[in-house]
Amino acid sequence: MTLKIVDGMENKKLCLIMVTEDERDKCFLTQKLTRYMGWLAIRCKVFKDRDIQGIEIKFDDLVTNVCEWFKEEHTTVAILDLENIKLSDGPKYDSIFRRDHIDTLFVEYIGDEANQDTLSTPLESITSNKELTDPLSYVVLRKESKDILVNKVENYLQTRIIFYVLNINMENKSIWLSRHGESVFNLEEKIGGDSSLSPRGQKYAQLLPDLITKEIGESPLIVWTSTLRRTQETAKYLPYKKLAWKALDELDAGVCDGMTYKEIEEEYPEDFKARDDDKYQYRYRGGESYADVVNRIEPVIMELERQENVLIITHQAVLRCIYAYFMNVPQGESPWMTIPLHTLIKLTPTTDGVKVTRIKTDIPAVSTYKEKGSSDITSNPSNLSSKYANILEEVSTIQKI
Ligand code: G3H
């Protein structure tokens, strides 16, 4: 597994303690936070106070397990998913972990009506607790009103986690992903550039409104594209509000922009090999790596979490990064996933995972997939991404035109 710790977080150890009334909320938030941390290469693990058989793990054993895990390399965040924990248990946890230089952050997610005293009495007593040398760090989020109460949030990692949780929209929604239609550069086997759609790519653009309307009906939708011509031409006929993000532009191939893989192999053989050896971290001369793309699209992910239904029309490398976020695909594998042209992918987050539906059109398109160790374009790539699509189910339908 390729792991690179986000700069400035090497020495931070944080125990995130989830406090919810509803078990499903806890499950959903824990699952999302774990995925988000993994995607940002922040090493994170969930600890429960019950084993697989449901037998309670003693408090002292749980603390020992967490502290032992934190002794491993690059461990940064432990998420405590405990039964019946209350914010008033805070001082106990805080003082124990503090001894091992582990910060704690309580994340409480509660309804507006229920547990009304949580914000007043227990917190008052917690913050005035004489045993506490320092006040607790916590965030209380009210489900319906979205009111929040934040106390003693003191570093970048905690701020980032809170910002993420604040942005999560728990409503039912779907996210549709599509590459742009086949482009002129795709036909010429060239990477990058800013070419227009091929005639088949234009056909896909014309089909897209029907495809989407069939899916979404009357529900609202917003369409996000990159700033490049091929994505905007693909979105051209869609009757929805559109937004072009620079952050959704294709991975910048630097000096190799506009070249074919064969030309890159001939002109920059060492780079060609280095990229195959570690495609996630390899940064093109004067360009970007997949790791760079993940960092650049983080604001897009944040906004995506806040929004309702969104259709994103962007590029192969960017879609691999977005797909990896939702499907928890390891860094080493995500740059090798196949995301074919002229295929719409629907992701529906649920409390149990993400449901994936693929709608493959019958408009032919070239493959742009290069296998590891070769500069040839593979016409029938092994579909690695399907391995990660089976969290719930995968459906493929052919759309006749
Ligand atoms: O550079 C253009 C491609 O969309 C990215 O594909 O990372 O498999 O070379 P690649």
Tab-separated table of C-alpha atoms and ligand atoms in Angstrom:
chain	number	residue	atom	x	y	z
A	1	MET	CA	0.000	0.000	0.000
A	2	THR	CA	1.323	3.457	-0.885
A	3	LEU	CA	1.006	5.761	2.068
A	4	LYS	CA	2.134	9.339	2.353
A	5	ILE	CA	1.193	11.278	5.412
A	6	VAL	CA	-0.316	14.664	4.735
A	7	ASP	CA	2.286	17.310	5.559
A	8	GLY	CA	2.235	18.647	9.089
A	9	MET	CA	0.237	15.773	10.581
A	10	GLU	CA	3.054	13.353	11.359
A	11	ASN	CA	3.043	13.786	15.113
A	12	LYS	CA	-0.645	14.256	15.745
A	13	LYS	CA	-2.548	11.409	17.355
A	14	LEU	CA	-6.245	11.910	17.602
A	15	CYS	CA	-8.959	9.809	19.174
A	16	LEU	CA	-12.300	10.663	17.650
A	17	ILE	CA	-15.193	9.625	19.869
A	18	MET	CA	-18.567	9.343	18.186
A	19	VAL	CA	-21.653	10.142	20.260
A	20	THR	CA	-25.026	9.641	18.561
A	21	GLU	CA	-28.533	8.707	19.640
A	22	ASP	CA	-29.094	6.701	16.512
A	23	GLU	CA	-26.890	3.699	15.784
A	24	ARG	CA	-27.356	4.145	12.002
A	25	ASP	CA	-26.136	7.743	12.170
A	26	LYS	CA	-23.038	6.563	13.991
A	27	CYS	CA	-22.476	3.835	11.440
A	28	PHE	CA	-22.886	6.265	8.539
A	29	LEU	CA	-20.612	8.951	10.017
A	30	THR	CA	-17.959	6.458	11.092
A	31	GLN	CA	-17.931	4.835	7.678
A	32	LYS	CA	-17.679	8.209	5.909
A	33	LEU	CA	-14.933	9.511	8.162
A	34	THR	CA	-12.896	6.324	7.757
A	35	ARG	CA	-13.179	6.558	3.998
A	36	TYR	CA	-12.281	10.244	3.962
A	37	MET	CA	-9.201	9.662	6.143
A	38	GLY	CA	-8.069	6.751	3.977
A	39	TRP	CA	-8.472	8.805	0.838
A	40	LEU	CA	-6.297	11.564	2.310
A	41	ALA	CA	-3.682	8.954	3.327
A	42	ILE	CA	-4.301	9.612	7.016
A	43	ARG	CA	-3.925	6.253	8.753
A	44	CYS	CA	-7.122	5.594	10.671
A	45	LYS	CA	-8.747	2.653	12.495
A	46	VAL	CA	-12.147	2.067	14.078
A	47	PHE	CA	-12.280	0.592	17.597
A	48	LYS	CA	-15.478	-0.848	19.050
A	49	ASP	CA	-16.276	-1.886	22.611
A	50	ARG	CA	-17.838	-5.149	21.408
A	51	ASP	CA	-16.043	-7.992	19.637
A	52	ILE	CA	-17.470	-9.765	16.566
A	53	GLN	CA	-19.594	-12.010	18.804
A	54	GLY	CA	-21.021	-8.923	20.512
A	55	ILE	CA	-19.169	-9.572	23.768
A	56	GLU	CA	-18.150	-6.416	25.586
A	57	ILE	CA	-14.482	-5.459	25.549
A	58	LYS	CA	-13.444	-4.129	28.958
A	59	PHE	CA	-12.731	-0.410	29.093
A	60	ASP	CA	-9.080	-0.916	30.120
A	61	ASP	CA	-8.514	-3.414	27.291
A	62	LEU	CA	-10.028	-1.034	24.780
A	63	VAL	CA	-7.755	1.778	25.914
A	64	THR	CA	-4.737	-0.542	25.741
A	65	ASN	CA	-5.683	-1.603	22.188
A	66	VAL	CA	-5.954	2.012	21.054
A	67	CYS	CA	-2.698	3.083	22.714
A	68	GLU	CA	-0.823	0.055	21.313
A	69	TRP	CA	-2.090	0.780	17.803
A	70	PHE	CA	-0.918	4.376	18.089
A	71	LYS	CA	2.617	3.094	18.680
A	72	GLU	CA	2.675	1.786	15.088
A	73	GLU	CA	4.129	3.910	12.312
A	74	HIS	CA	2.082	6.780	10.842
A	75	THR	CA	-1.036	6.056	12.879
A	76	THR	CA	-3.004	9.267	13.159
A	77	VAL	CA	-6.713	8.812	13.901
A	78	ALA	CA	-8.554	6.221	16.022
A	79	ILE	CA	-12.335	6.341	15.790
A	80	LEU	CA	-14.075	5.014	18.898
A	81	ASP	CA	-17.432	3.528	17.999
A	82	LEU	CA	-18.831	2.724	21.440
A	83	GLU	CA	-22.246	1.685	22.695
A	84	ASN	CA	-24.096	3.978	25.080
A	85	ILE	CA	-21.380	6.587	25.337
A	86	LYS	CA	-22.386	10.074	26.450
A	87	LEU	CA	-20.599	13.345	26.240
A	88	SER	CA	-20.470	13.343	30.043
A	89	ASP	CA	-18.075	10.356	29.818
A	90	GLY	CA	-15.673	12.784	28.165
A	91	PRO	CA	-13.363	13.648	31.061
A	92	LYS	CA	-12.657	9.964	31.737
A	93	TYR	CA	-11.536	9.312	28.156
A	94	ASP	CA	-9.761	12.607	27.808
A	95	SER	CA	-7.561	12.208	30.866
A	96	ILE	CA	-6.637	8.602	30.025
A	97	PHE	CA	-5.588	9.291	26.444
A	98	ARG	CA	-3.875	12.545	27.363
A	99	ARG	CA	-1.349	10.496	29.371
A	100	ASP	CA	-0.246	8.909	26.097
A	101	HIS	CA	-0.176	12.301	24.301
A	102	ILE	CA	-3.295	11.426	22.355
A	103	ASP	CA	-5.796	14.222	21.768
A	104	THR	CA	-9.508	13.465	21.968
A	105	LEU	CA	-12.303	15.037	19.965
A	106	PHE	CA	-15.940	14.223	20.717
A	107	VAL	CA	-18.315	14.363	17.786
A	108	GLU	CA	-21.916	14.404	18.964
A	109	TYR	CA	-24.675	14.184	16.367
A	110	ILE	CA	-28.154	14.518	17.843
A	111	GLY	CA	-31.735	15.460	16.988
A	112	ASP	CA	-33.030	18.939	17.833
A	113	GLU	CA	-35.782	17.720	20.118
A	114	ALA	CA	-34.306	14.765	21.892
A	115	ASN	CA	-31.696	15.105	24.578
A	116	GLN	CA	-32.246	18.830	24.940
A	117	ASP	CA	-30.140	19.019	28.054
A	118	THR	CA	-27.022	17.740	26.303
A	119	LEU	CA	-25.965	21.191	25.350
A	120	SER	CA	-26.554	22.678	28.779
A	121	THR	CA	-26.213	20.619	31.943
A	122	PRO	CA	-23.740	17.896	30.984
A	123	LEU	CA	-21.500	20.230	29.055
A	124	GLU	CA	-21.511	22.754	31.848
A	125	SER	CA	-20.496	20.100	34.285
A	126	ILE	CA	-17.908	18.746	31.884
A	127	THR	CA	-16.296	22.084	31.243
A	128	SER	CA	-16.279	22.994	34.921
A	129	ASN	CA	-15.007	19.557	35.955
A	130	LYS	CA	-12.156	20.148	38.382
A	131	GLU	CA	-10.333	16.962	37.331
A	132	LEU	CA	-9.854	18.390	33.862
A	133	THR	CA	-6.653	20.323	33.482
A	134	ASP	CA	-7.876	21.424	30.068
A	135	PRO	CA	-11.391	21.776	28.677
A	136	LEU	CA	-12.671	19.050	26.355
A	137	SER	CA	-12.561	19.311	22.577
A	138	TYR	CA	-15.943	18.583	21.109
A	139	VAL	CA	-18.399	19.421	18.383
A	140	VAL	CA	-22.152	19.042	18.866
A	141	LEU	CA	-24.207	18.964	15.672
A	142	ARG	CA	-27.978	19.321	15.657
A	143	LYS	CA	-29.548	17.189	12.939
A	144	GLU	CA	-32.501	19.277	11.782
A	145	SER	CA	-31.521	22.856	12.569
A	146	LYS	CA	-27.847	22.158	11.690
A	147	ASP	CA	-26.895	24.188	14.787
A	148	ILE	CA	-23.406	23.498	15.935
A	149	LEU	CA	-21.459	24.015	19.079
A	150	VAL	CA	-17.695	23.743	18.898
A	151	ASN	CA	-15.339	23.792	21.837
A	152	LYS	CA	-11.535	23.917	21.928
A	153	VAL	CA	-10.665	22.839	18.440
A	154	GLU	CA	-7.059	23.578	18.208
A	155	ASN	CA	-5.308	22.025	15.273
A	156	TYR	CA	-5.627	21.673	11.528
A	157	LEU	CA	-6.587	17.990	11.572
A	158	GLN	CA	-9.449	18.564	14.043
A	159	THR	CA	-10.666	21.561	12.057
A	160	ARG	CA	-10.588	19.547	8.870
A	161	ILE	CA	-12.579	16.697	10.411
A	162	ILE	CA	-15.196	19.065	11.798
A	163	PHE	CA	-15.482	20.890	8.492
A	164	TYR	CA	-16.011	17.555	6.758
A	165	VAL	CA	-18.691	16.380	9.211
A	166	LEU	CA	-20.464	19.737	8.928
A	167	ASN	CA	-20.687	19.338	5.195
A	168	ILE	CA	-22.184	15.857	5.163
A	169	ASN	CA	-25.697	15.914	3.822
A	170	MET	CA	-27.481	12.818	5.123
A	171	GLU	CA	-30.418	13.209	2.720
A	172	ASN	CA	-30.958	10.547	0.043
A	173	LYS	CA	-29.133	11.554	-3.075
A	174	SER	CA	-27.179	10.159	-5.994
A	175	ILE	CA	-24.035	11.196	-7.750
A	176	TRP	CA	-23.615	10.477	-11.442
A	177	LEU	CA	-20.160	10.283	-12.949
A	178	SER	CA	-19.266	10.381	-16.614
A	179	ARG	CA	-16.156	10.910	-18.660
A	180	HIS	CA	-16.477	13.376	-21.500
A	181	GLY	CA	-17.529	11.900	-24.831
A	182	GLU	CA	-14.799	10.442	-27.034
A	183	SER	CA	-12.462	13.264	-28.087
A	184	VAL	CA	-10.267	13.878	-31.125
A	185	PHE	CA	-7.173	13.319	-28.940
A	186	ASN	CA	-8.649	9.991	-27.740
A	187	LEU	CA	-8.817	8.864	-31.380
A	188	GLU	CA	-5.179	9.857	-31.878
A	189	GLU	CA	-4.151	8.085	-28.640
A	190	LYS	CA	-2.832	11.379	-27.264
A	191	ILE	CA	-3.128	12.352	-23.603
A	192	GLY	CA	-4.094	15.741	-22.191
A	193	GLY	CA	-4.718	18.704	-24.489
A	194	ASP	CA	-7.973	20.532	-25.002
A	195	SER	CA	-9.468	18.930	-28.087
A	196	SER	CA	-13.118	18.806	-29.091
A	197	LEU	CA	-15.388	15.762	-29.208
A	198	SER	CA	-15.223	13.266	-32.066
A	199	PRO	CA	-18.503	12.620	-33.973
A	200	ARG	CA	-19.154	9.620	-31.662
A	201	GLY	CA	-18.424	11.796	-28.634
A	202	GLN	CA	-20.979	14.297	-29.881
A	203	LYS	CA	-23.519	11.502	-30.204
A	204	TYR	CA	-22.936	10.632	-26.551
A	205	ALA	CA	-23.477	14.289	-25.611
A	206	GLN	CA	-26.803	14.238	-27.474
A	207	LEU	CA	-27.878	11.040	-25.726
A	208	LEU	CA	-26.939	12.174	-22.219
A	209	PRO	CA	-30.046	14.334	-21.507
A	210	ASP	CA	-32.379	11.366	-22.156
A	211	LEU	CA	-30.211	9.042	-20.145
A	212	ILE	CA	-30.173	11.386	-17.167
A	213	THR	CA	-33.847	12.351	-17.356
A	214	LYS	CA	-34.806	8.698	-17.321
A	215	GLU	CA	-32.760	8.337	-14.148
A	216	ILE	CA	-33.660	11.447	-12.273
A	217	GLY	CA	-37.192	12.301	-13.382
A	218	GLU	CA	-38.267	15.657	-11.969
A	219	SER	CA	-35.697	15.782	-9.162
A	220	PRO	CA	-33.261	18.684	-9.100
A	221	LEU	CA	-29.775	18.177	-10.488
A	222	ILE	CA	-26.672	20.267	-10.935
A	223	VAL	CA	-24.013	19.475	-13.554
A	224	TRP	CA	-20.332	20.011	-12.843
A	225	THR	CA	-17.730	19.948	-15.600
A	226	SER	CA	-14.051	20.803	-15.874
A	227	THR	CA	-12.993	23.938	-17.717
A	228	LEU	CA	-11.850	21.895	-20.715
A	229	ARG	CA	-13.683	21.888	-24.005
A	230	ARG	CA	-14.450	18.170	-24.161
A	231	THR	CA	-16.392	18.121	-20.877
A	232	GLN	CA	-18.312	21.296	-21.683
A	233	GLU	CA	-19.255	19.975	-25.121
A	234	THR	CA	-20.487	16.779	-23.431
A	235	ALA	CA	-22.694	18.787	-21.052
A	236	LYS	CA	-23.953	21.093	-23.810
A	237	TYR	CA	-27.466	19.641	-24.215
A	238	LEU	CA	-28.221	19.016	-20.555
A	239	PRO	CA	-31.089	21.235	-19.357
A	240	TYR	CA	-29.692	21.788	-15.861
A	241	LYS	CA	-27.639	24.405	-14.085
A	242	LYS	CA	-23.932	23.934	-14.894
A	243	LEU	CA	-20.771	24.822	-13.082
A	244	ALA	CA	-17.242	24.521	-14.514
A	245	TRP	CA	-14.527	23.715	-11.960
A	246	LYS	CA	-10.830	24.244	-12.716
A	247	ALA	CA	-10.223	21.632	-9.993
A	248	LEU	CA	-11.927	19.038	-12.224
A	249	ASP	CA	-9.456	19.502	-15.113
A	250	GLU	CA	-7.560	16.383	-16.199
A	251	LEU	CA	-4.333	15.338	-14.474
A	252	ASP	CA	-1.669	17.660	-15.872
A	253	ALA	CA	0.822	15.573	-17.864
A	254	GLY	CA	3.374	18.450	-17.927
A	255	VAL	CA	5.981	18.021	-20.674
A	256	CYS	CA	4.115	14.915	-21.889
A	257	ASP	CA	0.865	16.751	-22.551
A	258	GLY	CA	-0.309	16.037	-26.099
A	259	MET	CA	1.932	12.965	-26.540
A	260	THR	CA	0.980	9.311	-27.051
A	261	TYR	CA	2.159	6.680	-24.537
A	262	LYS	CA	4.520	5.321	-27.215
A	263	GLU	CA	6.114	8.754	-27.676
A	264	ILE	CA	6.482	9.149	-23.898
A	265	GLU	CA	8.158	5.729	-23.633
A	266	GLU	CA	10.635	6.671	-26.376
A	267	GLU	CA	11.387	10.198	-25.223
A	268	TYR	CA	11.261	9.735	-21.427
A	269	PRO	CA	11.915	5.995	-20.818
A	270	GLU	CA	12.909	6.462	-17.170
A	271	ASP	CA	9.812	8.489	-16.413
A	272	PHE	CA	7.679	5.988	-18.260
A	273	LYS	CA	8.970	3.190	-16.044
A	274	ALA	CA	8.819	5.247	-12.854
A	275	ARG	CA	5.158	5.998	-13.513
A	276	ASP	CA	4.357	2.339	-14.056
A	277	ASP	CA	6.202	1.464	-10.834
A	278	ASP	CA	4.287	3.942	-8.690
A	279	LYS	CA	1.539	5.514	-10.704
A	280	TYR	CA	-0.118	7.125	-7.687
A	281	GLN	CA	2.934	9.100	-6.552
A	282	TYR	CA	4.681	9.671	-9.900
A	283	ARG	CA	4.526	13.343	-10.844
A	284	TYR	CA	4.946	14.226	-14.539
A	285	ARG	CA	7.800	16.683	-15.208
A	286	GLY	CA	6.124	20.049	-14.897
A	287	GLY	CA	2.821	18.336	-14.186
A	288	GLU	CA	0.930	16.359	-11.576
A	289	SER	CA	0.629	12.996	-9.856
A	290	TYR	CA	-2.552	11.221	-8.777
A	291	ALA	CA	-1.703	12.281	-5.204
A	292	ASP	CA	-1.707	15.906	-6.427
A	293	VAL	CA	-5.104	15.411	-8.054
A	294	VAL	CA	-6.549	14.030	-4.801
A	295	ASN	CA	-5.368	17.139	-2.945
A	296	ARG	CA	-6.680	19.462	-5.630
A	297	ILE	CA	-10.143	17.905	-5.732
A	298	GLU	CA	-10.675	17.813	-1.967
A	299	PRO	CA	-12.813	20.999	-2.086
A	300	VAL	CA	-14.906	19.346	-4.816
A	301	ILE	CA	-15.498	16.333	-2.544
A	302	MET	CA	-16.416	18.632	0.332
A	303	GLU	CA	-18.954	20.463	-1.827
A	304	LEU	CA	-20.214	17.179	-3.238
A	305	GLU	CA	-21.002	16.001	0.291
A	306	ARG	CA	-23.051	19.173	0.888
A	307	GLN	CA	-25.010	19.015	-2.351
A	308	GLU	CA	-27.984	16.912	-3.388
A	309	ASN	CA	-27.981	15.215	-6.840
A	310	VAL	CA	-24.915	16.046	-8.907
A	311	LEU	CA	-23.712	14.884	-12.324
A	312	ILE	CA	-19.962	15.242	-12.754
A	313	ILE	CA	-18.577	15.196	-16.283
A	314	THR	CA	-14.839	15.097	-16.102
A	315	HIS	CA	-11.741	13.101	-17.063
A	316	GLN	CA	-10.370	9.605	-16.539
A	317	ALA	CA	-7.767	10.360	-13.850
A	318	VAL	CA	-10.065	12.720	-11.928
A	319	LEU	CA	-12.920	10.210	-12.029
A	320	ARG	CA	-10.616	7.501	-10.719
A	321	CYS	CA	-9.860	9.741	-7.720
A	322	ILE	CA	-13.536	10.555	-7.086
A	323	TYR	CA	-14.537	6.907	-7.497
A	324	ALA	CA	-11.748	5.846	-5.121
A	325	TYR	CA	-13.113	8.218	-2.468
A	326	PHE	CA	-16.617	6.759	-2.636
A	327	MET	CA	-15.588	3.132	-3.039
A	328	ASN	CA	-12.609	3.080	-0.688
A	329	VAL	CA	-10.183	1.951	-3.395
A	330	PRO	CA	-6.559	1.718	-2.181
A	331	GLN	CA	-4.184	4.352	-3.555
A	332	GLY	CA	-1.990	1.832	-5.359
A	333	GLU	CA	-4.955	0.475	-7.312
A	334	SER	CA	-7.024	3.538	-8.066
A	335	PRO	CA	-4.850	4.830	-10.985
A	336	TRP	CA	-5.284	1.466	-12.713
A	337	MET	CA	-9.069	1.285	-12.609
A	338	THR	CA	-10.935	1.270	-15.880
A	339	ILE	CA	-13.480	4.018	-16.317
A	340	PRO	CA	-14.692	3.519	-19.902
A	341	LEU	CA	-15.930	6.242	-22.204
A	342	HIS	CA	-19.670	6.561	-22.945
A	343	THR	CA	-20.690	4.973	-19.638
A	344	LEU	CA	-22.646	6.644	-16.872
A	345	ILE	CA	-21.911	5.575	-13.308
A	346	LYS	CA	-24.478	6.214	-10.585
A	347	LEU	CA	-23.365	6.184	-6.955
A	348	THR	CA	-25.965	6.156	-4.189
A	349	PRO	CA	-24.555	6.438	-0.663
A	350	THR	CA	-26.491	4.499	1.987
A	351	THR	CA	-25.810	3.738	5.641
A	352	ASP	CA	-24.383	0.362	4.604
A	353	GLY	CA	-22.129	1.462	1.767
A	354	VAL	CA	-22.434	2.815	-1.722
A	355	LYS	CA	-24.688	1.318	-4.343
A	356	VAL	CA	-23.205	1.431	-7.835
A	357	THR	CA	-25.164	1.336	-11.063
A	358	ARG	CA	-23.465	1.454	-14.420
A	359	ILE	CA	-25.299	2.477	-17.524
A	360	LYS	CA	-23.290	1.545	-20.553
A	361	THR	CA	-24.447	3.102	-23.802
A	362	ASP	CA	-24.046	1.359	-27.125
A	363	ILE	CA	-22.220	4.283	-28.720
A	364	PRO	CA	-18.803	2.845	-29.545
A	365	ALA	CA	-15.663	4.590	-28.328
A	366	VAL	CA	-11.962	3.848	-28.383
A	367	SER	CA	-10.310	2.468	-25.284
A	368	THR	CA	-7.797	4.813	-23.644
A	369	TYR	CA	-6.542	2.185	-21.211
A	370	LYS	CA	-2.825	1.445	-21.005
A	371	GLU	CA	-1.826	-1.696	-19.094
A	372	LYS	CA	1.117	-1.612	-16.712
A	373	GLY	CA	4.447	-2.346	-18.439
A	374	SER	CA	3.293	-1.534	-21.950
A	375	SER	CA	2.685	1.556	-24.062
A	376	ASP	CA	-0.112	-0.164	-25.998
A	377	ILE	CA	-3.717	0.831	-25.581
A	378	THR	CA	-5.693	-2.247	-24.505
A	379	SER	CA	-8.966	-2.701	-26.276
A	380	ASN	CA	-10.368	-5.064	-23.599
A	381	PRO	CA	-8.904	-4.001	-20.278
A	382	SER	CA	-9.602	-6.208	-17.277
A	383	ASN	CA	-12.208	-4.257	-15.373
A	384	LEU	CA	-10.491	-3.623	-12.061
A	385	SER	CA	-13.062	-1.121	-10.886
A	386	SER	CA	-15.811	-3.755	-10.784
A	387	LYS	CA	-13.965	-5.308	-7.837
A	388	TYR	CA	-14.880	-2.206	-5.843
A	389	ALA	CA	-18.345	-1.818	-7.267
A	390	ASN	CA	-19.744	-4.845	-5.509
A	391	ILE	CA	-20.307	-3.223	-2.148
A	392	LEU	CA	-24.010	-3.515	-2.759
A	393	GLU	CA	-24.791	-4.303	-6.339
A	394	GLU	CA	-23.822	-3.545	-9.883
A	395	VAL	CA	-26.295	-3.214	-12.702
A	396	SER	CA	-25.402	-2.768	-16.321
A	397	THR	CA	-27.938	-1.745	-18.916
A	398	ILE	CA	-27.526	-0.977	-22.562
A	399	GLN	CA	-29.178	2.167	-23.709
A	400	LYS	CA	-30.392	1.773	-27.285
A	401	ILE	CA	-30.249	4.843	-29.448
B	1	G3H	O1	-3.556	11.573	-18.920
B	1	G3H	C1	-4.622	11.171	-19.301
B	1	G3H	C2	-5.352	10.053	-18.780
B	1	G3H	O2	-6.705	10.303	-18.646
B	1	G3H	C3	-4.812	9.542	-17.475
B	1	G3H	O3	-4.643	8.227	-17.736
B	1	G3H	O4	-3.213	8.014	-15.749
B	1	G3H	O5	-3.921	6.016	-17.092
B	1	G3H	O6	-2.245	7.641	-18.009
B	1	G3H	P1	-3.435	7.434	-17.113
